[in-house]
């Protein structure tokens, strides 16, 4: 699959392949830094099918777009609606090795050996009651064109809904595992990273514990990842970093719900042990941190660092405002309407 620089991604390219996910290679940040990428903004067009289809163009998911844009319609945003695309992020607090999955942000990170990049992919994970577990494990098997043998639990749940699953689903376009699967060594091998025949499920909590990926993404990852690759799955809804220039950032995602009816916007967050030290005693910093913990926007927010933090926050807001108004009016063409403005 062709890879593109984040700064070169345009909606015009996405329109040529509207259903393809654009996995992005982020250059690894310098020593002492964990911040990568830049946010983007996009104006919803008349032909956009739904929020998930927009998300796929930017290697994102509907839930991440809803975190970043908490006042938009959750399925079909109106044409003309401006969206912030959260393509700036803080790397998870893990070794930069192999595959890293951060469950609350519904993202998979891959650090190709010998390359100063990280590849970031949207994923689907286990539903409430069938959670994808936190673990450190390895890839134990790579399976092209997998067949699917529905486990007894899935067969029983489907039967309760009036659906009788076959004992074995052959390889092919209708297979729930897609065209590629990688088995994890954890447990009895019941956890897989695999494709799916339901692309809109990527970016949601709908699986029975496996990790789902878009078809192009799993094909790309499968081709690169060798047997035995380290896999770490973490639960880090709150990520934070102090960058080399002194600016401190906090990135807060909604935590994983424990019950179907739980409101993850207000559910308690379990903070890392050293988060209080990172926050410090400055009242203004603590106020900004508390605002970020309450808002849960899903992208990095500058909370300290003097003038640098204030200026970066202002620039982000200004960029988002300019995209749908002045720049589109000045361009006066459909091509300008389609351009993705990079913050």
Coordinates of C-alpha atoms in Angstrom, one line a residue:
X1 CA 0.0 0.0 0.0
X2 CA 1.4 3.4 -0.9
X3 CA 2.4 5.4 2.1
X4 CA 2.1 9.2 2.2
X5 CA 3.5 12.0 4.4
X6 CA 1.0 13.5 6.8
X7 CA 1.6 16.9 5.3
X8 CA 0.8 15.7 1.8
X9 CA -2.5 14.1 2.6
X10 CA -5.3 15.8 0.7
X11 CA -9.0 15.2 0.3
X12 CA -8.6 15.2 -3.4
X13 CA -6.5 12.0 -3.1
X14 CA -9.0 10.5 -0.8
X15 CA -11.8 11.2 -3.3
X16 CA -10.0 9.0 -5.8
X17 CA -10.1 6.1 -3.3
X18 CA -12.9 7.1 -0.9
X19 CA -13.0 3.8 1.0
X20 CA -9.3 3.3 1.5
X21 CA -7.6 4.0 4.8
X22 CA -4.5 6.2 4.5
X23 CA -2.0 4.8 7.1
X24 CA 0.5 7.5 7.9
X25 CA 4.2 7.2 8.6
X26 CA 5.1 9.7 11.4
X27 CA 8.8 10.5 11.7
X28 CA 9.9 9.6 15.2
X29 CA 10.4 12.7 17.4
X30 CA 13.9 13.6 18.7
X31 CA 15.2 12.4 22.1
X32 CA 13.1 13.5 25.0
X33 CA 10.0 14.1 22.8
X34 CA 6.8 12.1 22.4
X35 CA 4.8 14.5 20.2
X36 CA 4.2 13.7 16.6
X37 CA 2.1 15.0 13.7
X38 CA -0.1 18.0 13.2
X39 CA -3.9 18.4 13.5
X40 CA -5.9 19.1 10.3
X41 CA -9.3 20.6 9.6
X42 CA -11.9 19.5 7.1
X43 CA -15.2 20.9 5.9
X44 CA -17.9 18.3 5.4
X45 CA -19.0 18.0 1.7
X46 CA -22.4 17.1 0.2
X47 CA -21.2 13.7 -1.0
X48 CA -19.7 12.6 2.3
X49 CA -21.5 9.3 3.3
X50 CA -21.0 9.5 7.1
X51 CA -18.6 10.3 9.8
X52 CA -16.8 7.0 9.6
X53 CA -16.2 7.4 5.9
X54 CA -14.6 10.8 6.5
X55 CA -12.5 9.3 9.3
X56 CA -11.1 6.6 7.1
X57 CA -9.7 9.2 4.7
X58 CA -7.5 10.5 7.6
X59 CA -6.4 7.2 9.1
X60 CA -8.8 7.9 12.0
X61 CA -12.1 6.6 13.4
X62 CA -15.5 8.1 14.0
X63 CA -15.1 7.9 17.8
X64 CA -11.8 9.9 17.6
X65 CA -13.6 12.5 15.4
X66 CA -16.4 12.7 17.9
X67 CA -14.0 13.2 20.8
X68 CA -12.3 16.1 18.9
X69 CA -15.6 17.6 17.7
X70 CA -18.1 16.9 20.5
X71 CA -20.9 19.1 19.2
X72 CA -21.2 17.6 15.7
X73 CA -23.9 15.1 14.7
X74 CA -22.6 11.6 15.6
X75 CA -23.4 9.9 12.4
X76 CA -24.2 12.3 9.5
X77 CA -22.7 15.7 10.1
X78 CA -24.3 18.4 7.9
X79 CA -22.4 19.7 4.8
X80 CA -20.5 22.8 5.7
X81 CA -19.7 21.5 9.2
X82 CA -16.1 22.1 10.1
X83 CA -14.2 19.1 11.7
X84 CA -10.9 19.1 13.5
X85 CA -9.1 15.9 12.4
X86 CA -6.9 14.7 15.4
X87 CA -3.7 13.7 13.6
X88 CA -1.4 15.1 16.2
X89 CA -0.8 12.7 19.1
X90 CA 1.5 11.8 21.9
X91 CA 3.2 8.4 21.6
X92 CA 2.1 5.9 24.3
X93 CA 4.4 5.5 27.3
X94 CA 5.9 2.2 26.1
X95 CA 9.2 1.0 24.5
X96 CA 9.3 2.0 20.9
X97 CA 9.4 -1.5 19.6
X98 CA 7.2 -3.8 17.6
X99 CA 3.4 -3.3 17.9
X100 CA 1.8 -1.1 20.5
X101 CA -2.0 -1.0 21.0
X102 CA -3.5 1.7 23.1
X103 CA -7.1 0.6 23.7
X104 CA -8.8 3.9 24.7
X105 CA -7.6 5.7 21.6
X106 CA -8.4 2.8 19.3
X107 CA -5.0 3.0 17.6
X108 CA -2.3 0.6 16.8
X109 CA 1.3 1.8 16.5
X110 CA 4.0 -0.1 14.7
X111 CA 7.7 0.7 15.0
X112 CA 9.5 -0.9 12.0
X113 CA 12.9 -2.1 13.0
X114 CA 15.8 0.0 11.7
X115 CA 13.5 2.9 10.6
X116 CA 13.0 6.2 12.4
X117 CA 9.2 6.2 11.9
X118 CA 6.1 5.0 13.6
X119 CA 3.0 3.8 11.6
X120 CA -0.3 4.5 13.2
X121 CA -3.5 2.7 12.3
X122 CA -7.2 2.8 13.5
X123 CA -8.5 -0.4 15.0
X124 CA -11.6 -2.0 16.4
X125 CA -11.4 -3.8 19.8
X126 CA -13.3 -6.0 22.2
X127 CA -16.8 -5.0 23.3
X128 CA -18.0 -4.6 26.9
X129 CA -17.8 -8.0 28.6
X130 CA -15.4 -9.3 25.9
X131 CA -12.6 -6.9 26.4
X132 CA -9.3 -7.0 24.6
X133 CA -6.9 -7.6 27.5
X134 CA -3.9 -5.6 28.5
X135 CA -0.8 -7.7 27.9
X136 CA 2.7 -8.1 26.6
X137 CA 3.0 -10.9 24.1
X138 CA 4.3 -11.7 20.6
X139 CA 3.1 -12.6 17.2
X140 CA 2.9 -16.4 17.2
X141 CA 1.4 -17.1 13.8
X142 CA 0.8 -15.3 10.5
X143 CA -2.2 -16.6 8.5
X144 CA -2.9 -15.4 4.9
X145 CA -6.5 -16.1 3.7
X146 CA -7.7 -17.4 7.1
X147 CA -10.7 -19.5 7.6
X148 CA -12.9 -18.7 10.7
X149 CA -14.1 -21.3 13.1
X150 CA -16.6 -19.5 15.3
X151 CA -15.9 -20.2 19.0
X152 CA -18.7 -21.7 21.1
X153 CA -19.4 -18.5 22.9
X154 CA -19.9 -16.5 19.6
X155 CA -22.1 -19.3 18.2
X156 CA -24.2 -19.3 21.3
X157 CA -24.6 -15.5 21.3
X158 CA -25.5 -15.5 17.6
X159 CA -28.0 -18.3 18.1
X160 CA -29.7 -16.3 20.8
X161 CA -30.3 -13.6 18.2
X162 CA -31.7 -16.2 15.8
X163 CA -28.5 -16.5 13.7
X164 CA -27.0 -19.9 13.3
X165 CA -23.4 -19.6 12.3
X166 CA -21.7 -22.3 10.2
X167 CA -19.0 -24.4 11.9
X168 CA -16.4 -23.1 9.6
X169 CA -16.4 -19.9 7.4
X170 CA -14.1 -20.4 4.4
X171 CA -11.5 -17.9 3.3
X172 CA -12.9 -15.2 1.0
X173 CA -14.6 -11.8 0.9
X174 CA -17.3 -12.8 3.4
X175 CA -14.9 -14.0 6.0
X176 CA -15.0 -11.9 9.3
X177 CA -11.2 -12.2 9.6
X178 CA -10.6 -10.6 6.2
X179 CA -7.6 -11.7 4.1
X180 CA -4.9 -11.6 6.8
X181 CA -4.7 -12.6 10.4
X182 CA -1.8 -12.6 13.0
X183 CA -2.2 -14.7 16.1
X184 CA -1.0 -13.5 19.5
X185 CA 0.8 -15.9 21.8
X186 CA -1.3 -14.9 24.8
X187 CA -3.7 -17.5 26.3
X188 CA -4.8 -20.3 23.9
X189 CA -4.2 -18.2 20.8
X190 CA -7.7 -16.8 20.8
X191 CA -6.6 -13.2 20.2
X192 CA -5.9 -12.1 16.6
X193 CA -5.0 -9.0 14.8
X194 CA -7.0 -9.3 11.6
X195 CA -8.9 -7.7 8.8
X196 CA -12.7 -7.6 8.6
X197 CA -15.6 -7.8 6.2
X198 CA -17.3 -5.0 8.2
X199 CA -15.1 -1.9 7.6
X200 CA -17.4 0.4 9.6
X201 CA -16.6 -1.7 12.7
X202 CA -13.0 -0.4 12.7
X203 CA -12.8 2.3 15.3
X204 CA -15.5 0.8 17.5
X205 CA -15.7 -1.7 20.4
X206 CA -17.6 -4.5 18.7
X207 CA -15.3 -7.5 18.6
X208 CA -15.0 -10.5 20.9
X209 CA -11.6 -9.5 22.0
X210 CA -9.7 -9.5 18.7
X211 CA -8.2 -6.4 17.1
X212 CA -9.7 -5.5 13.7
X213 CA -8.1 -3.4 11.0
X214 CA -9.0 -2.0 7.7
X215 CA -8.2 -4.2 4.7
X216 CA -5.4 -2.1 3.3
X217 CA -3.9 -1.6 6.7
X218 CA -3.8 -5.2 7.8
X219 CA -2.3 -6.1 4.3
X220 CA 0.5 -3.5 4.8
X221 CA 1.1 -4.5 8.4
X222 CA 1.1 -8.3 7.6
X223 CA 3.7 -7.8 4.9
X224 CA 6.1 -6.0 7.3
X225 CA 5.7 -7.7 10.7
X226 CA 7.9 -10.8 11.2
X227 CA 6.9 -13.8 13.3
X228 CA 7.9 -13.2 17.0
X229 CA 7.4 -9.4 16.9
X230 CA 6.8 -8.0 20.3
X231 CA 3.2 -6.8 21.0
X232 CA 2.2 -4.6 23.9
X233 CA -1.4 -3.7 24.6
X234 CA -2.0 -0.9 27.1
X235 CA -4.8 1.1 28.6
X236 CA -3.6 4.7 28.6
X237 CA -6.6 7.1 28.3
X238 CA -4.3 9.9 29.6
X239 CA -1.0 10.6 27.9
X240 CA 1.3 13.5 28.6
X241 CA 4.8 14.8 27.8
X242 CA 7.1 17.6 28.5
X243 CA 8.8 18.5 25.2
X244 CA 12.4 19.6 24.8
X245 CA 11.3 23.2 24.4
X246 CA 9.6 23.0 27.8
X247 CA 6.0 23.0 26.6
X248 CA 3.9 20.4 28.5
X249 CA 1.0 18.6 26.7
X250 CA -1.8 16.4 27.9
X251 CA -3.9 14.1 25.6
X252 CA -7.0 12.7 27.2
X253 CA -9.3 10.1 25.7
X254 CA -12.6 8.8 27.1
X255 CA -11.9 5.7 29.2
X256 CA -13.1 2.3 28.3
X257 CA -16.6 1.8 29.6
X258 CA -17.3 -1.1 32.0
X259 CA -21.0 -1.1 31.4
X260 CA -23.0 -0.6 28.2
X261 CA -24.9 2.5 29.7
X262 CA -21.8 4.1 31.2
X263 CA -21.2 7.7 30.1
X264 CA -17.4 7.7 29.2
X265 CA -17.4 11.5 29.0
X266 CA -18.0 11.7 32.8
X267 CA -16.7 8.3 34.0
X268 CA -13.7 8.5 36.4
X269 CA -10.2 8.5 34.9
X270 CA -7.4 6.5 36.6
X271 CA -4.4 8.8 36.4
X272 CA -0.8 7.6 36.2
X273 CA 1.1 7.5 39.4
X274 CA 3.5 10.4 38.5
X275 CA 0.8 12.6 36.9
X276 CA 0.6 14.9 39.9
X277 CA 4.4 15.5 39.6
X278 CA 4.0 16.3 35.9
X279 CA 1.1 18.8 36.7
X280 CA 3.1 20.6 39.4
X281 CA 1.8 23.2 41.8
X282 CA 1.2 26.1 39.4
X283 CA -2.5 27.1 39.7
X284 CA -2.9 28.1 36.1
X285 CA -1.3 24.8 34.9
X286 CA -3.6 22.8 37.1
X287 CA -6.6 24.7 35.8
X288 CA -5.7 23.9 32.2
X289 CA -5.0 20.2 33.1
X290 CA -8.3 19.9 34.8
X291 CA -10.0 21.4 31.8
X292 CA -8.3 18.9 29.5
X293 CA -9.3 16.0 31.8
X294 CA -12.9 17.2 31.7
X295 CA -13.1 17.9 28.0
X296 CA -11.4 14.7 26.8
X297 CA -10.7 16.0 23.3
X298 CA -8.5 13.1 22.2
X299 CA -5.6 15.3 20.9
X300 CA -2.7 17.0 22.7
X301 CA -3.5 20.2 24.5
X302 CA -0.7 22.5 25.7
X303 CA -1.1 23.1 29.4
X304 CA 2.2 24.7 30.5
X305 CA 5.3 26.3 29.0
X306 CA 4.8 30.0 29.2
X307 CA 4.3 32.0 26.0
X308 CA 5.0 28.9 23.9
X309 CA 2.0 27.1 25.2
X310 CA -0.4 30.1 24.9
X311 CA 0.8 30.8 21.4
X312 CA 0.4 27.2 20.2
X313 CA -3.1 26.9 21.6
X314 CA -4.1 30.2 19.9
X315 CA -2.6 29.0 16.6
X316 CA -4.6 25.8 16.7
X317 CA -7.9 27.6 17.2
X318 CA -7.1 30.2 14.5
X319 CA -6.2 27.5 12.0
X320 CA -9.4 25.6 12.5
X321 CA -11.5 28.8 12.1
X322 CA -9.8 29.9 8.9
X323 CA -10.3 26.7 6.9
X324 CA -14.0 26.7 6.1
X325 CA -14.5 30.5 5.8
X326 CA -12.0 32.9 4.4
X327 CA -9.7 30.4 2.6
X328 CA -12.6 28.7 0.8
X329 CA -14.3 32.0 -0.1
X330 CA -11.0 33.3 -1.5
X331 CA -10.3 30.2 -3.6
X332 CA -13.9 30.2 -5.1
X333 CA -13.6 26.7 -6.6
X334 CA -14.5 23.1 -5.9
X335 CA -10.9 22.2 -5.7
X336 CA -10.3 24.7 -2.9
X337 CA -13.3 23.2 -1.1
X338 CA -11.7 19.9 -1.3
X339 CA -8.3 20.9 0.1
X340 CA -7.3 19.8 3.5
X341 CA -5.8 22.7 5.5
X342 CA -3.0 21.6 7.8
X343 CA -2.8 23.3 11.2

